Short mmCIF file of C-alpha atoms and ligand atoms in Angstrom, two decimals:
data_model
loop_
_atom_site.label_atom_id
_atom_site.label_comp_id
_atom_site.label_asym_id
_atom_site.label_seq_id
_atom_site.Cartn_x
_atom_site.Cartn_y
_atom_site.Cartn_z
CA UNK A 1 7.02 32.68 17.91
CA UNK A 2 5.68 32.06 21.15
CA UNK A 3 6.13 28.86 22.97
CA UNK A 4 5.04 27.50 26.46
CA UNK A 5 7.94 25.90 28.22
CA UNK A 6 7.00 24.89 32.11
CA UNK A 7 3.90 26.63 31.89
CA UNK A 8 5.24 29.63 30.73
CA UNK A 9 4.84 31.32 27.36
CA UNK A 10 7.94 33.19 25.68
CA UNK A 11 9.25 34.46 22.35
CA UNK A 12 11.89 31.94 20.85
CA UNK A 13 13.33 32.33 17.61
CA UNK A 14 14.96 28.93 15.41
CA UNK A 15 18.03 30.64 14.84
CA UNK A 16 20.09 32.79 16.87
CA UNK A 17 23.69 34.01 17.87
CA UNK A 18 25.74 34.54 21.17
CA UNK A 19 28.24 36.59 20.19
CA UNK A 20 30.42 36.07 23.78
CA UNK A 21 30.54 32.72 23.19
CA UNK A 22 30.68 32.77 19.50
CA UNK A 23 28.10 30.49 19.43
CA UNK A 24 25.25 29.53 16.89
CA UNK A 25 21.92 29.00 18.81
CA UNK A 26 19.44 26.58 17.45
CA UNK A 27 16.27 25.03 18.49
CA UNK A 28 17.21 20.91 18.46
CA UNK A 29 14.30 20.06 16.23
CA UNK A 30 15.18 16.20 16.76
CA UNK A 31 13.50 16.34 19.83
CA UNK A 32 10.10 18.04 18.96
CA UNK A 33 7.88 17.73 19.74
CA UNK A 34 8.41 15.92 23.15
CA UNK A 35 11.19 17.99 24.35
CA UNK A 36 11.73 22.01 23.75
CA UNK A 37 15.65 22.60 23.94
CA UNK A 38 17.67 25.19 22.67
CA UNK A 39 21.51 24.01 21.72
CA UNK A 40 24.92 26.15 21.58
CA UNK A 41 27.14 24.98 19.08
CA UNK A 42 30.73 26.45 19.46
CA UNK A 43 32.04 25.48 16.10
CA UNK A 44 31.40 26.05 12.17
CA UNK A 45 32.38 22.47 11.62
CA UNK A 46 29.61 21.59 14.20
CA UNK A 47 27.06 23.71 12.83
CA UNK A 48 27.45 22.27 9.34
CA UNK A 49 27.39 18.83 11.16
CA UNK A 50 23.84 20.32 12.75
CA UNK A 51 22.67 21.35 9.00
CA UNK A 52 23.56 17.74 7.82
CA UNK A 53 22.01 15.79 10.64
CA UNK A 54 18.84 18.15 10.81
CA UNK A 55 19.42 19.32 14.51
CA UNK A 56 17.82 22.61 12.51
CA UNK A 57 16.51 22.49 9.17
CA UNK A 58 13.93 23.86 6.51
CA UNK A 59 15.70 26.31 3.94
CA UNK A 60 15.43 29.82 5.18
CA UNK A 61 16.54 28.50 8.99
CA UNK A 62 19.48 26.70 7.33
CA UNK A 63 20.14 29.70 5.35
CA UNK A 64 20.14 31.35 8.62
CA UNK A 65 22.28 28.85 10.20
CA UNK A 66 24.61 29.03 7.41
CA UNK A 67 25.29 32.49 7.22
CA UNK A 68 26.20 32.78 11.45
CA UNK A 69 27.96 29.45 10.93
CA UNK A 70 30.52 31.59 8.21
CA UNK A 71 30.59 34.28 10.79
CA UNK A 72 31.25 32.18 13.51
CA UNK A 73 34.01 30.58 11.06
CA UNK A 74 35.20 33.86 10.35
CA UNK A 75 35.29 35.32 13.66
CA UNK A 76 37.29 31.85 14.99
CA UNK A 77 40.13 32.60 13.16
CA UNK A 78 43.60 34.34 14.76
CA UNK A 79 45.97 36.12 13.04
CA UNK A 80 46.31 39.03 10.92
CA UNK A 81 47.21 38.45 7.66
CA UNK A 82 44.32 39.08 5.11
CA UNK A 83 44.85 36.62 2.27
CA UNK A 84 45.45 33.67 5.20
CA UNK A 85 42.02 34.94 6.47
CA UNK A 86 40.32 34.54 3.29
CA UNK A 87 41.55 31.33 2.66
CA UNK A 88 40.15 30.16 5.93
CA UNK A 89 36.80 31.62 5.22
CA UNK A 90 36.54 30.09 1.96
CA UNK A 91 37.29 26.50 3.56
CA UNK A 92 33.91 27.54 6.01
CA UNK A 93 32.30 28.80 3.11
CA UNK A 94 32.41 25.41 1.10
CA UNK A 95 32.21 23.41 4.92
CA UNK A 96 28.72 24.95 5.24
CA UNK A 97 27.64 24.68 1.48
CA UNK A 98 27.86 21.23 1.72
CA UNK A 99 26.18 20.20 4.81
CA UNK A 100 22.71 20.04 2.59
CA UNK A 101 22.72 20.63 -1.32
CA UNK A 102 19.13 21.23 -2.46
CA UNK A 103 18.36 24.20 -0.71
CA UNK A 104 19.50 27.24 -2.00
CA UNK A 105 19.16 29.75 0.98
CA UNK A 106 22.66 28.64 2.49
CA UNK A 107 24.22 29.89 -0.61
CA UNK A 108 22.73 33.15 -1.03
CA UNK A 109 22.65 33.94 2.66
CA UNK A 110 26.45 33.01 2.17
CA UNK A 111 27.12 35.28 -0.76
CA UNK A 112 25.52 38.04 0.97
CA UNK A 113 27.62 38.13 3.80
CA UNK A 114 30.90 37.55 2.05
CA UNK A 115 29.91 40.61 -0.46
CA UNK A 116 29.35 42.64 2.84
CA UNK A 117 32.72 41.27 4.47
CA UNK A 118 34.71 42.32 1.47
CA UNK A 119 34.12 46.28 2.33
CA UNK A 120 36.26 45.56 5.25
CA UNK A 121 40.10 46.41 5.03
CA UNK A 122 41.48 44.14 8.05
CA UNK A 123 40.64 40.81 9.62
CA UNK A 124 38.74 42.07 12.31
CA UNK A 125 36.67 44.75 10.30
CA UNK A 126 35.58 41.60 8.11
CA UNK A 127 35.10 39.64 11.11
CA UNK A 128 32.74 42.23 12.66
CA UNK A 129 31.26 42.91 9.08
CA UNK A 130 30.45 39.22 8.62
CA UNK A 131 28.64 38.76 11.60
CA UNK A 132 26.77 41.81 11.35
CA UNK A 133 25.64 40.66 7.69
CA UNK A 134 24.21 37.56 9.38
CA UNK A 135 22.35 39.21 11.89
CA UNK A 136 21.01 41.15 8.36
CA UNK A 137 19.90 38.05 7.14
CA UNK A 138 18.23 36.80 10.17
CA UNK A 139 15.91 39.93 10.35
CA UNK A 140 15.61 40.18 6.84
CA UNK A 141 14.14 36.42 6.67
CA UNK A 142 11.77 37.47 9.73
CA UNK A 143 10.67 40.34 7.71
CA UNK A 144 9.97 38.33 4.69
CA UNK A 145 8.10 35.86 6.50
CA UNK A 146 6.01 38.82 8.11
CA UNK A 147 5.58 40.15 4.27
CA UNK A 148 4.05 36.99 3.67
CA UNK A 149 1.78 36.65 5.48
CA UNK A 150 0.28 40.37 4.82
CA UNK A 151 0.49 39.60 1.40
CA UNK A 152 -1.32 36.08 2.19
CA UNK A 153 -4.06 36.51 4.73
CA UNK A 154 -6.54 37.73 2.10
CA UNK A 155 -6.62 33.93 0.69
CA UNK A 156 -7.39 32.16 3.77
CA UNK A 157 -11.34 33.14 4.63
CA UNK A 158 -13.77 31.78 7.09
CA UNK A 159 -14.32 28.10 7.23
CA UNK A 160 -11.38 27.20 4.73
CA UNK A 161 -9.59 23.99 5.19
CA UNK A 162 -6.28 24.50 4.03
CA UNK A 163 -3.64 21.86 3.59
CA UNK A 164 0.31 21.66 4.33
CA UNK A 165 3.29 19.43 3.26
CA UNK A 166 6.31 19.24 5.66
CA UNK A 167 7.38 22.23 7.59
CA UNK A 168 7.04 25.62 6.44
CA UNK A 169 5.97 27.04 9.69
CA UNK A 170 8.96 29.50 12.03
CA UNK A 171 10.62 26.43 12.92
CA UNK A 172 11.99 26.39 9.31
CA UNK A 173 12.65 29.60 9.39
CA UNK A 174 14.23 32.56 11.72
CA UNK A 175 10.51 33.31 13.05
CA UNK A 176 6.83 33.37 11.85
CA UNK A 177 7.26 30.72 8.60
CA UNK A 178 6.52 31.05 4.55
CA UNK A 179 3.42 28.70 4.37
CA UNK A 180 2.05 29.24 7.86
CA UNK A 181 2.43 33.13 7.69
CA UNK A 182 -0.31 33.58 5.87
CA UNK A 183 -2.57 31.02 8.72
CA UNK A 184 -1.05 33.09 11.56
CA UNK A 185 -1.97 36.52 9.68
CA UNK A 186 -5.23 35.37 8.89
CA UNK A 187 -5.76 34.04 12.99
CA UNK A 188 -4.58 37.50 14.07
CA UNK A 189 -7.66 39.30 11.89
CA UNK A 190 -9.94 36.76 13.98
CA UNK A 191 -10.51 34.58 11.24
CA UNK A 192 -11.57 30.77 11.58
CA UNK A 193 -10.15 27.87 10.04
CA UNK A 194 -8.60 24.55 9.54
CA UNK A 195 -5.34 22.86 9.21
CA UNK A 196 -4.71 19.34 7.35
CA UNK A 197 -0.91 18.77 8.26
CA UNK A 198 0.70 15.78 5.81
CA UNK A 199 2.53 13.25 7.67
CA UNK A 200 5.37 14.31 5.41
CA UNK A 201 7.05 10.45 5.86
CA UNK A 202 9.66 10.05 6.34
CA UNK A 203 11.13 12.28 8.82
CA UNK A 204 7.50 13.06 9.61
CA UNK A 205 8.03 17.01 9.49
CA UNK A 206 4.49 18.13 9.46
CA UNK A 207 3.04 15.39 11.98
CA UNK A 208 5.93 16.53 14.10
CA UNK A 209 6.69 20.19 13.63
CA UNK A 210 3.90 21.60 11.92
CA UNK A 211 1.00 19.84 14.52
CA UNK A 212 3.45 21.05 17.49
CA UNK A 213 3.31 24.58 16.30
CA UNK A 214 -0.29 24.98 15.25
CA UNK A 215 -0.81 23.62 18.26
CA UNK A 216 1.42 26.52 20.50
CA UNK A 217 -0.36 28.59 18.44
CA UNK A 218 -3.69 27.48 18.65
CA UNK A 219 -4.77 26.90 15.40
CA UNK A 220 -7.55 23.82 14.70
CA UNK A 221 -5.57 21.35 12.59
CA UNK A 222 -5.58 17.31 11.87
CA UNK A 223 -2.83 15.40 11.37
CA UNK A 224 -3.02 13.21 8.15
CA UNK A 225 -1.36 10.33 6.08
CA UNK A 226 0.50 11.52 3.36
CA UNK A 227 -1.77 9.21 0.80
CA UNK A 228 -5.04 10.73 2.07
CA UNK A 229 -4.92 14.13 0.98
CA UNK A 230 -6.28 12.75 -2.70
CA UNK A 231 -9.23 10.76 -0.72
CA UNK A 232 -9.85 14.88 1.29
CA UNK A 233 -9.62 16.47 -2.19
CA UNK A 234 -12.03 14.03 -3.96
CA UNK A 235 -14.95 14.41 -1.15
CA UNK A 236 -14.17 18.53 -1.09
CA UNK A 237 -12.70 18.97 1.50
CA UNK A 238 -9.39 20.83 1.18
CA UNK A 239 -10.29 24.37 -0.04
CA UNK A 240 -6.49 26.04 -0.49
CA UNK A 241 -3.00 24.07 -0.78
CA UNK A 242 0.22 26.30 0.85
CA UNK A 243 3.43 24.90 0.54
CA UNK A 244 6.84 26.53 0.92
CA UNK A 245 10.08 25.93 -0.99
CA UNK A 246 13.83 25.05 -0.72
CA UNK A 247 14.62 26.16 -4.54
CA UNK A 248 12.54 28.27 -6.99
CA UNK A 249 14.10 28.85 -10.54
CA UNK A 250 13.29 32.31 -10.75
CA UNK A 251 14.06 31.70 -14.73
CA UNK A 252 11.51 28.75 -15.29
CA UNK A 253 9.03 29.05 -11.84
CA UNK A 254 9.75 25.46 -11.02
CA UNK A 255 9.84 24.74 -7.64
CA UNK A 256 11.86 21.96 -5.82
CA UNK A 257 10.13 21.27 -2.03
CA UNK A 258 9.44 18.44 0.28
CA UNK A 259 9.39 14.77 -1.40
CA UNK A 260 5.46 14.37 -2.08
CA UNK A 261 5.03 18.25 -2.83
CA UNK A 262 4.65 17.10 -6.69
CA UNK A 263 2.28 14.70 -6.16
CA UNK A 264 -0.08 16.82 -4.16
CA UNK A 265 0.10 19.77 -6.85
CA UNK A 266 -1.01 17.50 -9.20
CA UNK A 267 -3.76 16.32 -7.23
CA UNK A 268 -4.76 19.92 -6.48
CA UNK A 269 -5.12 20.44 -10.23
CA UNK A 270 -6.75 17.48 -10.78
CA UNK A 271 -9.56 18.77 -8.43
CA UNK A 272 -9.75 22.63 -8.90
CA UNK A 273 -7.53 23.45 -5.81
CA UNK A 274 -5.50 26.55 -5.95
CA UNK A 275 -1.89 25.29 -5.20
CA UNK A 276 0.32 28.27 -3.48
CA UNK A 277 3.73 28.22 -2.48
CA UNK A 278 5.27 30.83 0.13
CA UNK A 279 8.98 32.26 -0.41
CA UNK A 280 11.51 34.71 1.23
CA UNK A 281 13.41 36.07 -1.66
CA UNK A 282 16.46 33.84 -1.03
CA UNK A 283 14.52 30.67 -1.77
CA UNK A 284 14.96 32.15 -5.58
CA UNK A 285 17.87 30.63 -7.33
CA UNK A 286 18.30 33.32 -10.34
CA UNK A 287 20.94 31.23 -12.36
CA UNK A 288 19.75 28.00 -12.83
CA UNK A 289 17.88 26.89 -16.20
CA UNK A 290 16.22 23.70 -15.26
CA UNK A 291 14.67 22.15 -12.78
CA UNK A 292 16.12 18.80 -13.81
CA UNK A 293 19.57 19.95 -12.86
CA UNK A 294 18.25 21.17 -8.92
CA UNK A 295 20.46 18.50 -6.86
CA UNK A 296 18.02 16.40 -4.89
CA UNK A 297 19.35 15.28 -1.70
CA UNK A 298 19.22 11.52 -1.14
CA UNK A 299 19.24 10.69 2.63
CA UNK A 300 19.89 7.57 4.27
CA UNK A 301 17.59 4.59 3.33
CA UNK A 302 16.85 3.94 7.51
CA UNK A 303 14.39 6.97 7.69
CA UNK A 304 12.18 4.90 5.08
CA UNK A 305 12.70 1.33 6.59
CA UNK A 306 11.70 2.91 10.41
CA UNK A 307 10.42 5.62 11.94
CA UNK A 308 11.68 7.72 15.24
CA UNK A 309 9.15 8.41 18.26
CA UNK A 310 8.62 8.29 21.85
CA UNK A 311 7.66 4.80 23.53
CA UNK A 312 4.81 6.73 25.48
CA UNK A 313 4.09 9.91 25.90
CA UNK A 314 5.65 12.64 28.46
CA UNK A 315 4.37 13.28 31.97
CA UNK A 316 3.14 16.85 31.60
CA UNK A 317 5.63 18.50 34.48
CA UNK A 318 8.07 15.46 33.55
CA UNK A 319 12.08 16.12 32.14
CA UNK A 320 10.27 15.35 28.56
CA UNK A 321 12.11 13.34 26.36
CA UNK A 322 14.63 12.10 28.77
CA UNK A 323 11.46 10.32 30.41
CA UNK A 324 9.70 9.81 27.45
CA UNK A 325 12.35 7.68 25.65
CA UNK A 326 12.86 8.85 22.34
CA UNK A 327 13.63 5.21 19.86
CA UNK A 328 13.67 3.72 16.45
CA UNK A 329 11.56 1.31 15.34
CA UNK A 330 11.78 -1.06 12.46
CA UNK A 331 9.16 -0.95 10.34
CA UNK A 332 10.11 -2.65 7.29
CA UNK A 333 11.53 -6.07 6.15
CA UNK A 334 14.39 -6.62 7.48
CA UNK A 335 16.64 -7.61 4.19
CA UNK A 336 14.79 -5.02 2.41
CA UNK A 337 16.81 -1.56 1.11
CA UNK A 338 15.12 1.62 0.72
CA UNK A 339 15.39 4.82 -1.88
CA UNK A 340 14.94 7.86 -0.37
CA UNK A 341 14.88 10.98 -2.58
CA UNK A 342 14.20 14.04 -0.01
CA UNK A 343 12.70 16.74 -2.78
CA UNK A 344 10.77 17.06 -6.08
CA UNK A 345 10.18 19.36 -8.36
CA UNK A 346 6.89 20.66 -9.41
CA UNK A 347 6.54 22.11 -12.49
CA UNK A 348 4.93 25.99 -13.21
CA UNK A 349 1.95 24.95 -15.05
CA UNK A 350 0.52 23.28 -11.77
CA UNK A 351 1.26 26.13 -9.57
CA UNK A 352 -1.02 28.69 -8.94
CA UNK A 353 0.61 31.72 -7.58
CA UNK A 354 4.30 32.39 -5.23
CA UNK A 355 4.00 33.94 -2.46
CA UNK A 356 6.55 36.69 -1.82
CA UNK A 357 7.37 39.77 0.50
CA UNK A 358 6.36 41.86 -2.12
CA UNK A 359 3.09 40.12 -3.43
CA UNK A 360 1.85 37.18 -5.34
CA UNK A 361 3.25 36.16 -8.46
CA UNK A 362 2.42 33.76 -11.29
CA UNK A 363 5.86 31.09 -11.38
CA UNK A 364 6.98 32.59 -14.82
CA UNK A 365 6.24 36.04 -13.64
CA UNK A 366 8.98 35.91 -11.26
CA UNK A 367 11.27 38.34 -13.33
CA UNK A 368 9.06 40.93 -12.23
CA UNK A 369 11.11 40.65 -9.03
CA UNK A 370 13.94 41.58 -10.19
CA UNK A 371 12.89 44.77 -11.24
O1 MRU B 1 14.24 18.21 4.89
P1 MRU B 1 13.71 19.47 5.48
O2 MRU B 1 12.93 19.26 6.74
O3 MRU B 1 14.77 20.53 5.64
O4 MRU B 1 12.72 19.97 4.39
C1 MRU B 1 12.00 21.13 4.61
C2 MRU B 1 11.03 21.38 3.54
O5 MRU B 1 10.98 20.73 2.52
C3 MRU B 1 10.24 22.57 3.68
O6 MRU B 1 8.98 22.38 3.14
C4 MRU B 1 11.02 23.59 2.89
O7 MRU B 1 12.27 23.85 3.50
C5 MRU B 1 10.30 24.75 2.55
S1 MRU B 1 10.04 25.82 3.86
C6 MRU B 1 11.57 26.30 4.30
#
């Protein structure tokens, strides 16, 4: 997507690879939205280290990350000898898998490229292979995302009011986004409307991410507290829900997201709201049989007890951040510990379509897909 750095507007996608430097690229989302930077990271140990401490994140741009962080792995290694090579790749391989475990992207974007690697006879035809899988998957996801939104414009009409959870605009992705391809299709047929972005606490993804790029975009939007999207609802005023998704069950149609997602789907059916959620096709885990067994992620208890943010606002023309002073506050008792579960799951029955590359589904119509 476009984004104006220094007064000037330019392409940028999350994700990206310099293969010279066998480098991962990534937009450092830890500074959004006060600072735009864009970070090389030489190592796959590093990148899985960037998965884990969200430098990137959201599941298709970790899936992404994942799959150039096993070619960059792959490509690292010296030597000749095939069955040394493998074992090195499978040490990446698990490196990267565990960086974050509820999404399921990273695995399938994985298992793609080592099914494309193994047509290769020699170490460096598997090394070239594996990167040029990963480059497959970071087009792929963009043309997903693009998919998406054709297949989701025709829901967003004149005057909606649509609301978000999290971020599942381009930043989580390669380019473009699952839940805001459908807002950026529907912008680009001329159409008016408006954004409610959840807070998302704790990390704050859509008062962050989401408001920063509806806002390079130039799409109307609010900002709001995660527990007023029930108050919005109850006086009619949220028309369409759009979510996306770190882990469908393609068997069951349950979908793990963004802690809170589950509690706004519920409110949605509580008040009539059609509740969507927008997928790439690697978001679809096709083995699992329950959404009780998806592994939730627990993160540290500090992003409940504070919050991050700038002490005051940058300078337009400033050096961002660095001037802005990016800090954590304290917000809660100090003896006090925290829980913090980072997904739930929301069951079918409150869901009312997926949105895919290749149309809308009802959750336990997802088989269709397979065909
Ligand atoms: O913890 P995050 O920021 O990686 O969580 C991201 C979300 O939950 C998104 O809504 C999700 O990844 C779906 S869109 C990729």
């Amino acid at each position: 997507m476009n984004v104006t750095v220094r007064g000037r507007k330019r392409p940028f996608r999350t994700v990206g690879f310099d293969t010279a430097k066998n480098a991962v690229l990534l937009v450092e989302q830890r500074l959004l939205p006060h600072e735009f930077k864009v970070v090389a990271i030489r190592d796959f140990r590093a990148t899985a280290a960037a998965i884990t401490d969200m430098v990137v994140r959201g599941a298709g741009a970790i899936g992404a990350t994942a799959a150039y962080g096993l070619a960059q792995g792959a490509r690292a290694f010296r030597g000749k000898d095939l069955s040394k090579f493998i074992a090195h790749v499978d040490v990446v391989q698990r490196t990267l898998a565990e960086a974050r475990p509820t999404a399921v992207d990273p695995v399938n974007a994985m298992i793609d490229v080592r099914a494309a690697m193994a047509a290769g006879t020699t170490v460096a035809e598997q090394q070239s292979l594996a990167l040029s899988a990963a480059q497959h998957f970071a087009d792929e996801d963009v043309a997903h995302c693009r998919g998406i939104g054709i297949h989701g414009a025709p829901l967003i009409r004149d005057g909606m009011r649509v609301l978000t959870h999290c971020n599942a605009g381009w930043l989580a992705f390669v380019d473009i986004g699952t839940a805001t391809a459908p807002l950026y299709a529907a912008q680009s047929l001329g159409r008016k409307f408006h954004v409610f972005c959840d807070e998302t606490r704790p990390r704050c993804q859509g008062a962050s991410l989401t408001a920063w790029e509806l806002a390079q975009q130039g799409i109307a939007h609010d900002v709001i507290a995660d527990n007023a999207a029930g108050h919005l609802m109850q006086r009619g005023e949220v028309d369409l829900v759009i979510v996306g998704s770190d882990r469908v069950l393609g068997r069951t149609g349950e979908v793990a997201n963004k802690i809170g997602t589950y509690t706004k789907a519920v409110l949605a059916h509580r008040h009539k709201i059609p509740f969507y959620v927008a997928i790439p096709l690697s978001t679809i885990d096709w083995q699992m049989a329950s959404g009780m067994d998806i592994p939730i992620e627990e993160r540290s208890g500090e992003e409940v007890l504070g919050a991050w943010g700038v002490v005051r606002a940058a300078k337009p023309g400033s050096r961002g951040l660095a001037a802005a002073k990016r800090s954590y506050v304290r917000i809660a008792n100090p003896t006090s510990t925290a829980r913090n579960p980072g997904f739930d799951v929301t069951p079918p029955e409150l869901i009312t379509g997926i949105i895919t590359p290749l149309g809308i589904f009802k959750p336990h119509q997802l088989s269709k897909l397979l065909r």
